[in-house]
Coordinates of C-alpha atoms in Angstrom, one line a residue:
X10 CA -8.6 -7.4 -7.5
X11 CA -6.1 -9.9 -7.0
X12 CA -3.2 -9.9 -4.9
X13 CA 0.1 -10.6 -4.7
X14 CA 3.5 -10.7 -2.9
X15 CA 4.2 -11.4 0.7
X16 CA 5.2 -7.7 2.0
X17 CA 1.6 -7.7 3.9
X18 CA 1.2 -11.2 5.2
X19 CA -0.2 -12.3 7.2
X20 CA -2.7 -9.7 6.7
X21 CA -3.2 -9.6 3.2
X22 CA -2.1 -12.8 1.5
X23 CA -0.9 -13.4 -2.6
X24 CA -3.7 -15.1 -4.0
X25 CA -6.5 -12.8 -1.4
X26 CA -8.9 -10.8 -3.3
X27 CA -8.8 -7.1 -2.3
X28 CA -11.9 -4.8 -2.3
X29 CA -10.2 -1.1 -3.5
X30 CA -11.9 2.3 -3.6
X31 CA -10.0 5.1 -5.3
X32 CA -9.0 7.9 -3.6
X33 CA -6.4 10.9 -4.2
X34 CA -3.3 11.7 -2.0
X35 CA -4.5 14.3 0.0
X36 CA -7.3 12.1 1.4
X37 CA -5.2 9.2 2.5
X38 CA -5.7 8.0 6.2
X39 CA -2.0 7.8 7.3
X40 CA -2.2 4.6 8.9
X41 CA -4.6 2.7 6.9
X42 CA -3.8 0.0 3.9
X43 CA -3.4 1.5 0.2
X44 CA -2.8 -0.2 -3.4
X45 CA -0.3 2.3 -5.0
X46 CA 0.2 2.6 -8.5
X47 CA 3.4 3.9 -9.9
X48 CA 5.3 3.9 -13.5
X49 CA 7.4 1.2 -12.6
X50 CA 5.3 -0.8 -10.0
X51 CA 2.4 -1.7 -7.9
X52 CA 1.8 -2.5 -4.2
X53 CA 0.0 -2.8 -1.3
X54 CA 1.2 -1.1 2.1
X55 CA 0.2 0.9 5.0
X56 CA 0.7 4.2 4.1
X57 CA 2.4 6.6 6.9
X58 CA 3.8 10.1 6.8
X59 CA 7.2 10.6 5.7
X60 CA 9.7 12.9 7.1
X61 CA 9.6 14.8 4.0
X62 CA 6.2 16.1 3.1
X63 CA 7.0 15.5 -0.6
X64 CA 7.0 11.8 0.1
X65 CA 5.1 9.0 1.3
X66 CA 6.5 5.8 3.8
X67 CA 5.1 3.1 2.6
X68 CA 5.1 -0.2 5.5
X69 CA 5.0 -4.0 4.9
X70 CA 3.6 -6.1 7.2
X71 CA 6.1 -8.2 6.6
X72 CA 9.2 -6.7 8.3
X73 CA 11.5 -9.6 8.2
X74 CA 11.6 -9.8 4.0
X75 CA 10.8 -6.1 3.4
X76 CA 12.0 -3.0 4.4
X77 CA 10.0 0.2 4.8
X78 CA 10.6 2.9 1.7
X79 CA 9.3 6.6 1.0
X80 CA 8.6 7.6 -2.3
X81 CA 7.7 10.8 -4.1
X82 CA 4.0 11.8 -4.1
X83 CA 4.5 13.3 -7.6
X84 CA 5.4 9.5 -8.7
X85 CA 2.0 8.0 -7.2
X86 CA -0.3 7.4 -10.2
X87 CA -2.9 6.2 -8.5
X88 CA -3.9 5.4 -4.5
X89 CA -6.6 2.9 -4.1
X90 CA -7.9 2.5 0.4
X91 CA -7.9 -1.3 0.9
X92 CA -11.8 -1.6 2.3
X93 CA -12.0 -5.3 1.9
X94 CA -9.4 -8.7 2.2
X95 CA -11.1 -11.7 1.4
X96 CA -9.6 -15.2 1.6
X97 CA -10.7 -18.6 0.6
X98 CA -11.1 -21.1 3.4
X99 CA -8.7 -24.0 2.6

């Protein structure tokens, strides 16, 4: 899939194609790039342990435009592990 934004770079890129396997909360490897799908939104982030064990903290890349946010398990749709980044050679 496709991505977009600029919370990841330089790692992942808008415009780098992403190669996603589908997983389940309680097999995430805290550390380790997810795609998250919520109601309201999707992104890719590192995915850490929150204080709370209700939530997830969720980590750009990018720390200078983005901030780092938990969010509520129960709102996770869908977690996808990043396996792959692929990016076109200019």
């Amino acid at each position: 899939m496709p991505a977009f934004g600029d919370s990841m770079v330089p790692v992942v890129q808008s415009g780098d194609k992403i190669g996603i396997k589908k997983t389940t909360i309680d097999k995430i490897l805290y550390g380790e790039i997810y795609a998250i799908l919520t109601e309201d939104w999707r992104t890719i982030k590192y995915i850490r342990k929150a204080k709370d064990d209700d939530k997830l903290r969720l980590i750009p890349e990018n720390k200078i435009d983005f901030d780092e946010q938990d969010i509520l398990k129960r709102d996770v749709l869908e977690v996808f592990l990043v396996k792959v980044i692929a990016r076109e050679k200019c």
